[in-house]
Coordinates of C-alpha atoms and ligand atoms in Angstrom, one line a residue:
X1 CA -25.6 23.8 -15.8
X2 CA -26.2 27.6 -16.1
X3 CA -24.9 29.1 -19.4
X4 CA -22.2 31.8 -18.6
X5 CA -23.2 35.5 -18.7
X6 CA -22.6 37.1 -21.7
X7 CA -19.1 39.2 -21.0
X8 CA -20.7 42.9 -21.1
X9 CA -23.7 41.7 -18.9
X10 CA -21.6 39.9 -16.5
X11 CA -19.3 43.3 -16.4
X12 CA -22.5 45.7 -15.8
X13 CA -23.4 43.0 -12.7
X14 CA -19.9 43.4 -11.5
X15 CA -19.7 46.9 -11.5
X16 CA -22.9 47.1 -9.9
X17 CA -22.3 44.7 -7.2
X18 CA -18.9 46.6 -6.4
X19 CA -18.6 47.0 -2.6
X20 CA -19.3 50.3 -1.3
X21 CA -22.4 52.6 -2.1
X22 CA -25.4 51.0 -4.1
X23 CA -26.5 52.9 -7.1
X24 CA -29.8 51.1 -8.1
X25 CA -30.7 51.3 -11.4
X26 CA -34.1 53.0 -12.0
X27 CA -37.2 51.1 -13.1
X28 CA -40.7 51.7 -14.3
X29 CA -43.7 49.7 -13.3
X30 CA -46.7 49.5 -11.1
X31 CA -44.8 48.9 -7.5
X32 CA -42.1 51.8 -8.3
X33 CA -45.6 53.9 -9.1
X34 CA -47.0 53.0 -6.1
X35 CA -44.0 54.1 -4.1
X36 CA -43.7 57.6 -5.8
X37 CA -47.5 57.7 -5.1
X38 CA -47.0 56.9 -1.2
X39 CA -43.8 59.3 -1.3
X40 CA -45.9 62.2 -2.5
X41 CA -49.1 61.7 -0.4
X42 CA -46.6 61.0 3.0
X43 CA -44.8 64.1 2.3
X44 CA -47.5 66.8 1.2
X45 CA -49.4 65.4 4.3
X46 CA -45.8 65.9 6.5
X47 CA -44.8 69.1 4.8
X48 CA -48.3 70.5 4.7
X49 CA -50.4 69.7 7.8
X50 CA -48.3 72.0 10.1
X51 CA -49.4 75.2 8.0
X52 CA -53.1 74.3 8.5
X53 CA -55.4 76.5 10.9
X54 CA -58.0 75.9 13.0
X55 CA -60.3 78.1 14.6
X56 CA -61.1 77.6 18.1
X57 CA -63.4 80.2 20.1
X58 CA -62.9 82.8 17.7
X59 CA -59.2 82.7 17.6
X60 CA -56.9 80.9 15.1
X61 CA -54.3 78.3 16.0
X62 CA -52.2 75.8 14.4
X63 CA -54.4 72.8 13.6
X64 CA -51.7 70.1 14.6
X65 CA -49.5 70.9 17.6
X66 CA -47.6 69.1 20.3
X67 CA -47.4 71.8 22.6
X68 CA -45.2 70.3 25.3
X69 CA -44.6 73.6 27.2
X70 CA -48.6 73.7 28.2
X71 CA -48.9 69.4 28.3
X72 CA -51.2 69.6 25.4
X73 CA -52.0 68.1 21.9
X74 CA -54.1 69.7 19.5
X75 CA -55.5 67.8 16.6
X76 CA -57.9 70.2 14.8
X77 CA -60.7 70.6 17.2
X78 CA -59.6 67.9 19.3
X79 CA -57.2 69.0 22.6
X80 CA -55.5 66.1 24.5
X81 CA -54.3 66.4 28.1
X82 CA -51.7 64.3 30.1
X83 CA -55.1 63.0 31.4
X84 CA -55.9 61.6 28.1
X85 CA -52.4 59.3 28.0
X86 CA -54.6 56.3 27.8
X87 CA -55.7 57.2 24.3
X88 CA -52.5 57.8 23.2
X89 CA -51.1 54.9 24.4
X90 CA -53.9 53.2 22.6
X91 CA -53.3 54.8 19.4
X92 CA -49.7 53.7 19.7
X93 CA -50.9 49.9 20.2
X94 CA -53.4 50.2 17.6
X95 CA -50.4 51.7 15.2
X96 CA -48.2 48.9 16.5
X97 CA -50.8 45.8 15.8
X98 CA -51.8 47.3 12.5
X99 CA -47.9 47.0 11.7
X100 CA -47.7 43.6 12.9
X101 CA -50.9 42.6 11.2
X102 CA -49.4 44.0 7.6
X103 CA -46.1 42.0 8.6
X104 CA -48.2 38.8 8.7
X105 CA -50.1 39.2 5.6
X106 CA -47.5 41.0 3.4
X107 CA -43.8 41.0 5.5
X108 CA -41.8 43.8 5.2
X109 CA -44.4 45.9 3.0
X110 CA -44.2 48.7 5.7
X111 CA -40.7 49.1 5.1
X112 CA -40.9 48.9 1.4
X113 CA -43.8 51.5 0.7
X114 CA -43.7 53.5 4.2
X115 CA -41.1 53.7 6.5
X116 CA -39.7 57.1 6.6
X117 CA -36.1 55.7 5.9
X118 CA -37.3 54.5 2.4
X119 CA -39.3 57.4 1.8
X120 CA -36.5 59.8 2.5
X121 CA -33.8 57.7 0.8
X122 CA -36.4 57.7 -2.3
X123 CA -36.1 61.5 -2.4
X124 CA -32.4 61.8 -1.8
X125 CA -31.8 59.2 -4.4
X126 CA -34.1 61.0 -6.8
X127 CA -32.2 64.1 -6.4
X128 CA -29.1 62.6 -6.7
X129 CA -29.9 60.9 -10.1
X130 CA -31.1 64.5 -11.4
X131 CA -27.5 65.6 -10.5
X132 CA -25.2 63.1 -11.3
X133 CA -27.3 60.8 -13.8
X134 CA -28.4 57.5 -13.9
X135 CA -27.1 54.5 -12.2
X136 CA -23.9 53.7 -14.3
X137 CA -23.0 57.3 -14.3
X138 CA -23.0 57.8 -10.6
X139 CA -20.8 54.8 -10.3
X140 CA -18.3 56.2 -12.8
X141 CA -18.5 59.3 -11.2
X142 CA -17.6 57.8 -7.7
X143 CA -14.7 56.1 -9.3
X144 CA -13.3 59.4 -11.0
X145 CA -10.4 61.2 -9.4
X146 CA -11.2 64.1 -7.9
X147 CA -11.3 67.1 -10.2
X148 CA -13.3 70.2 -10.8
X149 CA -16.4 68.8 -12.4
X150 CA -16.7 65.9 -10.0
X151 CA -16.4 68.4 -7.1
X152 CA -19.3 70.6 -8.3
X153 CA -21.6 67.9 -8.9
X154 CA -20.8 66.5 -5.4
X155 CA -21.4 70.0 -3.8
X156 CA -24.5 70.7 -5.9
X157 CA -25.9 67.4 -4.4
X158 CA -24.9 67.7 -1.1
X159 CA -26.3 71.4 -1.1
X160 CA -29.7 70.3 -1.9
X161 CA -29.5 67.5 0.3
X162 CA -28.6 69.6 2.9
X163 CA -31.3 72.4 2.0
X164 CA -34.2 69.4 2.3
X165 CA -32.7 67.9 5.5
X166 CA -32.8 71.4 6.8
X167 CA -36.6 72.0 5.6
X168 CA -37.5 68.7 7.0
X169 CA -36.0 69.4 10.3
X170 CA -37.7 72.9 10.4
X171 CA -41.0 71.1 9.6
X172 CA -40.7 68.8 12.4
X173 CA -39.8 70.9 15.2
X174 CA -42.9 72.9 13.6
X175 CA -45.2 70.5 15.1
X176 CA -43.9 71.3 18.7
X177 CA -43.6 75.1 18.0
X178 CA -46.0 76.7 15.9
X179 CA -44.4 77.0 12.6
X180 CA -45.3 80.6 12.1
X181 CA -43.3 81.8 15.5
X182 CA -40.2 79.4 14.4
X183 CA -40.0 81.1 11.1
X184 CA -40.3 84.3 12.5
X185 CA -38.0 83.7 15.2
X186 CA -35.3 82.9 12.9
X187 CA -35.5 86.4 11.7
X188 CA -35.0 88.1 14.6
X189 CA -32.3 85.4 16.1
X190 CA -34.9 84.1 18.5
X191 CA -34.8 80.5 18.7
X192 CA -34.8 78.6 22.3
X193 CA -32.1 76.2 23.2
X194 CA -34.5 73.3 22.7
X195 CA -35.5 74.2 19.2
X196 CA -32.1 74.8 18.1
X197 CA -30.8 71.6 19.5
X198 CA -33.9 69.4 17.8
X199 CA -33.4 71.4 14.5
X200 CA -29.6 70.9 14.3
X201 CA -30.2 67.2 15.3
X202 CA -32.9 66.4 13.2
X203 CA -31.4 67.9 10.1
X204 CA -28.2 66.0 10.7
X205 CA -30.1 63.1 11.2
X206 CA -32.0 63.3 7.8
X207 CA -29.0 64.1 6.0
X208 CA -27.2 61.3 7.3
X209 CA -29.6 58.7 7.3
X210 CA -31.4 59.1 3.9
X211 CA -28.2 60.8 2.0
X212 CA -25.1 58.9 3.5
X213 CA -26.5 55.5 5.0
X214 CA -29.7 54.9 3.3
X215 CA -29.9 51.2 2.4
X216 CA -27.3 50.7 5.3
X217 CA -29.9 51.3 7.7
X218 CA -32.4 48.8 6.5
X219 CA -29.6 46.3 6.3
X220 CA -27.7 46.6 9.4
X221 CA -29.2 49.1 12.1
X222 CA -32.8 48.5 11.4
X223 CA -34.2 46.5 14.7
X224 CA -37.5 45.4 12.9
X225 CA -35.9 43.5 10.2
X226 CA -34.2 41.5 12.9
X227 CA -37.4 40.4 14.5
X228 CA -40.3 40.6 12.0
X229 CA -39.9 37.0 11.0
X230 CA -41.2 35.9 14.3
X231 CA -44.6 37.5 12.6
X232 CA -44.4 35.1 9.3
X233 CA -46.2 32.3 8.9
X234 CA -45.9 30.0 5.9
X235 CA -49.0 31.9 4.1
X236 CA -47.2 35.2 4.6
X237 CA -46.8 36.7 1.1
X238 CA -43.3 38.2 0.4
X239 CA -41.3 39.1 -2.6
X240 CA -40.2 35.8 -3.6
X241 CA -38.3 34.3 -6.7
X242 CA -40.1 31.3 -8.2
X243 CA -37.5 28.8 -8.6
X244 CA -39.5 26.3 -10.0
X245 CA -40.4 28.0 -13.0
X246 CA -37.3 30.2 -13.4
X247 CA -34.7 27.4 -13.2
X248 CA -32.4 26.4 -14.7
X249 CA -31.7 30.1 -15.5
X250 CA -30.1 31.2 -18.7
X251 CA -31.2 27.9 -20.6
X252 CA -33.9 28.8 -22.8
X253 CA -32.3 28.8 -25.9
X254 CA -31.8 25.3 -25.4
X255 CA -35.1 24.6 -25.0
X256 CA -34.6 23.0 -21.8
X257 CA -34.3 26.0 -19.6
X258 CA -36.6 28.2 -16.9
X259 CA -38.1 31.4 -17.4
X260 CA -35.2 33.5 -15.8
X261 CA -32.8 34.6 -18.6
X262 CA -30.3 35.6 -15.8
X263 CA -30.1 39.5 -17.4
X264 CA -29.3 40.4 -13.6
X265 CA -32.0 43.6 -13.7
X266 CA -33.7 42.6 -10.6
X267 CA -30.2 43.0 -8.9
X268 CA -29.1 46.1 -10.6
X269 CA -32.7 47.9 -9.3
X270 CA -32.4 46.4 -5.9
X271 CA -32.5 49.4 -3.6
X272 CA -30.7 47.1 -0.8
X273 CA -28.2 45.4 -3.4
X274 CA -29.4 41.6 -2.8
X275 CA -30.3 39.1 -5.3
X276 CA -34.1 37.8 -4.9
X277 CA -33.2 34.8 -6.6
X278 CA -30.8 33.5 -3.4
X279 CA -33.9 33.4 -1.5
X280 CA -35.7 35.4 1.3
X281 CA -33.2 37.4 3.0
X282 CA -33.4 39.9 6.0
X283 CA -32.3 42.8 4.1
X284 CA -35.2 42.5 1.4
X285 CA -37.4 45.5 2.1
X286 CA -40.5 43.8 0.0
X287 CA -40.5 47.1 -2.3
X288 CA -41.6 45.2 -5.4
X289 CA -38.8 47.0 -7.5
X290 CA -37.5 43.7 -8.5
X291 CA -40.9 42.5 -9.8
X292 CA -41.3 45.3 -12.0
X293 CA -37.8 44.8 -13.4
X294 CA -38.6 41.1 -13.8
X295 CA -42.1 41.7 -15.3
X296 CA -40.8 44.0 -18.1
X297 CA -38.1 41.2 -19.1
X298 CA -41.0 38.7 -19.0
X299 CA -43.0 40.8 -21.2
X300 CA -40.0 41.1 -23.6
X301 CA -39.2 37.2 -23.8
X302 CA -43.0 36.5 -24.1
X303 CA -43.0 34.7 -20.7
X304 CA -46.1 35.0 -18.3
X305 CA -45.4 38.0 -15.7
X306 CA -44.8 37.0 -12.0
X307 CA -41.4 35.0 -12.0
X308 CA -40.6 37.4 -9.0
X309 CA -43.7 38.1 -7.2
X310 CA -45.3 38.6 -4.1
X311 CA -45.9 34.9 -3.2
X312 CA -46.2 32.9 0.0
X313 CA -43.7 30.1 1.0
X314 CA -46.8 27.9 0.9
X315 CA -47.4 28.8 -2.5
X316 CA -44.0 28.5 -3.8
X317 CA -43.9 24.9 -2.6
X318 CA -47.6 24.0 -4.0
X319 CA -49.2 23.6 -0.6
X320 CA -52.7 24.9 -0.6
X321 CA -53.2 28.1 1.4
X322 CA -54.7 27.2 5.0
X323 CA -58.6 28.1 5.4
X324 CA -60.1 29.9 8.4
X325 CA -59.1 31.5 11.3
X326 CA -57.3 28.2 12.6
X327 CA -55.2 28.3 9.4
X328 CA -53.8 31.5 10.4
X329 CA -53.6 32.3 14.2
X330 CA -51.2 35.0 14.1
X331 CA -53.3 36.9 11.7
X332 CA -56.6 36.2 13.5
X333 CA -54.9 37.5 16.7
X334 CA -53.6 40.7 15.0
X335 CA -56.4 41.5 13.6
X336 CA -58.8 40.8 16.8
X337 CA -56.3 43.0 18.7
X338 CA -56.7 45.7 16.2
X339 CA -60.3 45.8 15.8
X340 CA -60.4 45.6 19.9
X341 CA -58.0 48.5 20.2
X342 CA -60.1 50.4 17.6
X343 CA -63.2 49.9 19.1
X344 CA -61.9 50.5 22.4
X345 CA -60.4 53.9 21.0
X346 CA -63.6 55.0 19.3
X347 CA -65.6 54.4 22.8
X348 CA -63.3 56.1 24.7
X349 CA -63.2 59.2 22.5
X350 CA -67.3 58.9 22.3
X351 CA -67.4 59.2 26.0
X352 CA -64.7 61.6 26.9
X353 CA -65.8 64.8 28.6
X354 CA -64.1 67.9 28.9
X355 CA -65.1 68.1 32.8
X356 CA -63.9 65.9 35.4
X357 CA -64.4 66.0 39.1
X358 CA -63.0 64.5 42.3
X359 CA -65.1 64.9 45.2
X360 CA -62.8 64.5 48.6
X361 CA -64.7 64.7 51.6
X362 CA -63.3 66.5 54.6
X363 CA -61.9 64.4 56.9
X364 CA -61.0 67.0 60.0
X365 CA -64.8 67.3 61.0
X366 CA -67.1 64.5 59.6
X367 CA -70.2 66.8 60.8
X368 CA -71.1 69.8 62.5
X369 CA -74.4 71.2 63.9
X370 CA -75.2 75.2 63.4
X371 CA -76.8 77.4 65.5
X372 CA -80.5 76.5 63.5
X373 CA -79.8 72.9 64.2
X374 CA -79.0 72.1 60.5
X375 CA -76.0 69.4 60.1
X376 CA -73.2 70.7 57.6
X377 CA -70.6 68.5 55.9
X378 CA -67.5 69.8 54.3
X379 CA -66.1 68.6 50.7
X380 CA -63.5 69.5 48.3
X381 CA -64.4 69.3 44.6
X382 CA -61.4 69.2 42.0
X383 CA -62.9 70.5 38.8
X384 CA -60.8 69.7 35.9
X385 CA -61.5 71.8 32.7
X386 CA -60.1 69.9 29.8
X387 CA -61.5 72.5 27.3
X388 CA -59.0 75.3 25.6
X389 CA -61.4 78.2 26.9
X390 CA -62.3 79.2 30.5
X391 CA -65.9 77.5 31.4
X392 CA -68.2 78.1 34.2
X393 CA -69.6 75.4 36.1
X394 CA -72.6 75.1 38.8
X395 CA -72.8 72.4 41.1
X396 CA -75.5 71.0 42.9
X397 CA -76.4 68.2 45.5
X398 CA -79.0 65.5 46.2
X399 CA -79.8 62.1 48.2
X400 CA -81.5 63.6 51.4
X401 CA -84.8 65.5 51.8
X402 CA -83.8 69.3 52.0
X403 CA -80.3 69.0 51.2
X404 CA -78.5 72.1 49.8
X405 CA -75.3 73.8 49.4
X406 CA -74.4 77.0 51.7
X407 CA -72.4 79.6 49.8
X408 CA -70.9 79.3 46.1
X409 CA -71.9 76.8 43.7
X410 CA -70.6 78.4 40.6
X411 CA -67.0 78.3 39.6
X412 CA -64.8 79.4 36.7
X413 CA -61.9 77.3 35.8
X414 CA -59.3 78.1 33.5
X415 CA -58.5 76.3 30.3
X416 CA -56.5 73.1 31.0
X417 CA -56.5 73.1 34.7
X418 CA -57.7 71.8 37.9
X419 CA -59.5 74.1 40.3
X420 CA -60.1 73.0 44.3
X421 CA -63.4 74.5 45.3
X422 CA -64.4 74.4 48.9
X423 CA -68.2 73.1 49.0
X424 CA -70.5 73.1 52.3
X425 CA -73.6 70.6 52.2
X426 CA -76.4 71.3 54.7
X427 CA -79.2 68.9 55.8
X428 CA -82.2 70.4 57.5
X429 CA -82.9 70.1 61.4
X430 CA -84.7 66.7 62.2
X431 CA -83.1 64.9 59.5
X432 CA -83.2 61.1 59.3
X433 CA -81.5 59.1 62.1
X434 CA -77.6 59.1 62.2
X435 CA -75.5 57.1 60.0
X436 CA -73.4 57.6 56.8
X437 CA -75.9 58.6 53.9
X438 CA -74.9 58.3 50.0
X439 CA -75.8 61.5 48.2
X440 CA -74.5 62.8 44.7
X441 CA -73.1 65.8 43.3
X442 CA -74.3 67.0 39.8
X443 CA -71.8 69.5 38.1
X444 CA -73.0 70.8 35.0
X445 CA -71.4 73.4 32.4
X446 CA -73.0 76.4 32.0
X447 CA -72.8 76.6 28.1
X448 CA -73.9 72.7 27.9
X449 CA -76.0 72.0 31.0
X450 CA -77.2 68.6 29.7
X451 CA -73.6 67.2 29.7
X452 CA -73.0 67.1 33.2
X453 CA -70.9 65.1 36.0
X454 CA -72.3 63.0 38.5
X455 CA -70.3 62.1 41.2
X456 CA -71.2 60.0 44.5
X457 CA -70.2 60.9 47.8
X458 CA -71.4 60.5 51.5
X459 CA -73.0 62.9 53.9
X460 CA -72.5 62.0 57.7
X461 CA -75.5 62.5 60.2
X462 CA -74.8 62.6 63.5
Ligands
SF4_1 S1 -35.0 40.0 -14.0 FE1 -36.0 38.0 -14.0 S2 -35.2 37.2 -15.8 FE2 -33.8 38.7 -15.0 S3 -32.4 37.6 -13.9 FE3 -33.8 38.5 -12.4 S4 -35.3 37.0 -12.5 FE4 -33.9 36.3 -14.0
SF4_2 S1 -35.2 42.1 -3.3 FE1 -36.7 43.1 -4.6 S2 -38.1 43.8 -3.1 FE2 -36.5 43.1 -2.0 S3 -35.5 44.8 -1.7 FE3 -34.6 44.2 -3.2 S4 -35.7 44.9 -5.1 FE4 -36.9 45.4 -3.1

């Protein structure tokens, strides 16, 4: 039987486990350091990338911009159009598959380290701790009756939260409307209705999700927590308590106990307020903070670290790890899909041309004979310029002896637009016997004649 907790420890744990808001105890350790590093990294990228500029054809523009009005996505030197939807869809599939693979290997590790909900909750809790104090001070402040001191602390905290939420919303909208224009628009009270809507919505969303709801989102609202279990297999590593090593808890002094001294620190540091010793639970976000807490306890008691650690169900049960692809079919499938998606995306990107052409034959008149005996066919060429500057294209035709274009053969096309052009092709008098002959249109850009487009078509001879 477990020895009862000391009164002081029991009271602390009880205070911590009070229903209502969770105030997790701060903890130092390698997983906490990793979480902090990732918060810094992701936020430096998010808040900073919208300020980067990119020089394109002699003018500067925002380097990363989702220009919905003009149906363009700028990613530094790359400009994607609606015609590139396949690439974007592939990028989403690759991201989802990478998430599935990470989940199959290490459970809900994305939730613990990279999910925006976790990252912003960590930022908002950090602000709360600076203003209100450590976890016990925050608990006591919450239970204190209203008064001027409490009001001032709460007001300062909510004010800073609101400022962070507003700046986060401005940054978010700044990826859709150039951020410098957006800020200039504030000064002149010139913000469009959509921008105003998204600014208000995103600021409120950030404030509520990260400041008020925080871990409740992971516990009750996140759909991913409900179905991620289907990606697990017995070799998936999750944060787990080694029951065989830890139990019976709090009985070391009798010489017959396990390594767990029932200090409750793993519960106090948990941002979702669970006791990992109760086994794998869906609110666990695999953040590893309970590992940090327990490792520090193990160091103090002289026991080896890892009573709580990333461990698979197999490992905890003493079952050998499966070998090879056949032992972990889910991991093999996700890794294969990920590799295929990355390779396909790379190939599509490498093969992507900034000129696309469709050739349509004039269905009204198959062919006509001119006064000097030549045979003419009429076509419409749809020239699509996917570059972000005006381009000039030259059209040539081949496939029959003496075949030539009558009239205009050079055309300018505005950036990101489709220009239909009428082209007449002529074959000399005395051409081969009648029928439908294959021909080819060659369309090349003036600035890069070597990278042209070949489009097959046909020429009708009477
Ligand atoms: S931190 Fe470790 S020793 Fe303390 S209660 Fe948790 S598992 Fe037991
Ligand atoms: S049980 Fe541990 S890993 Fe899971 S959420 Fe709590 S602190 Fe993080």
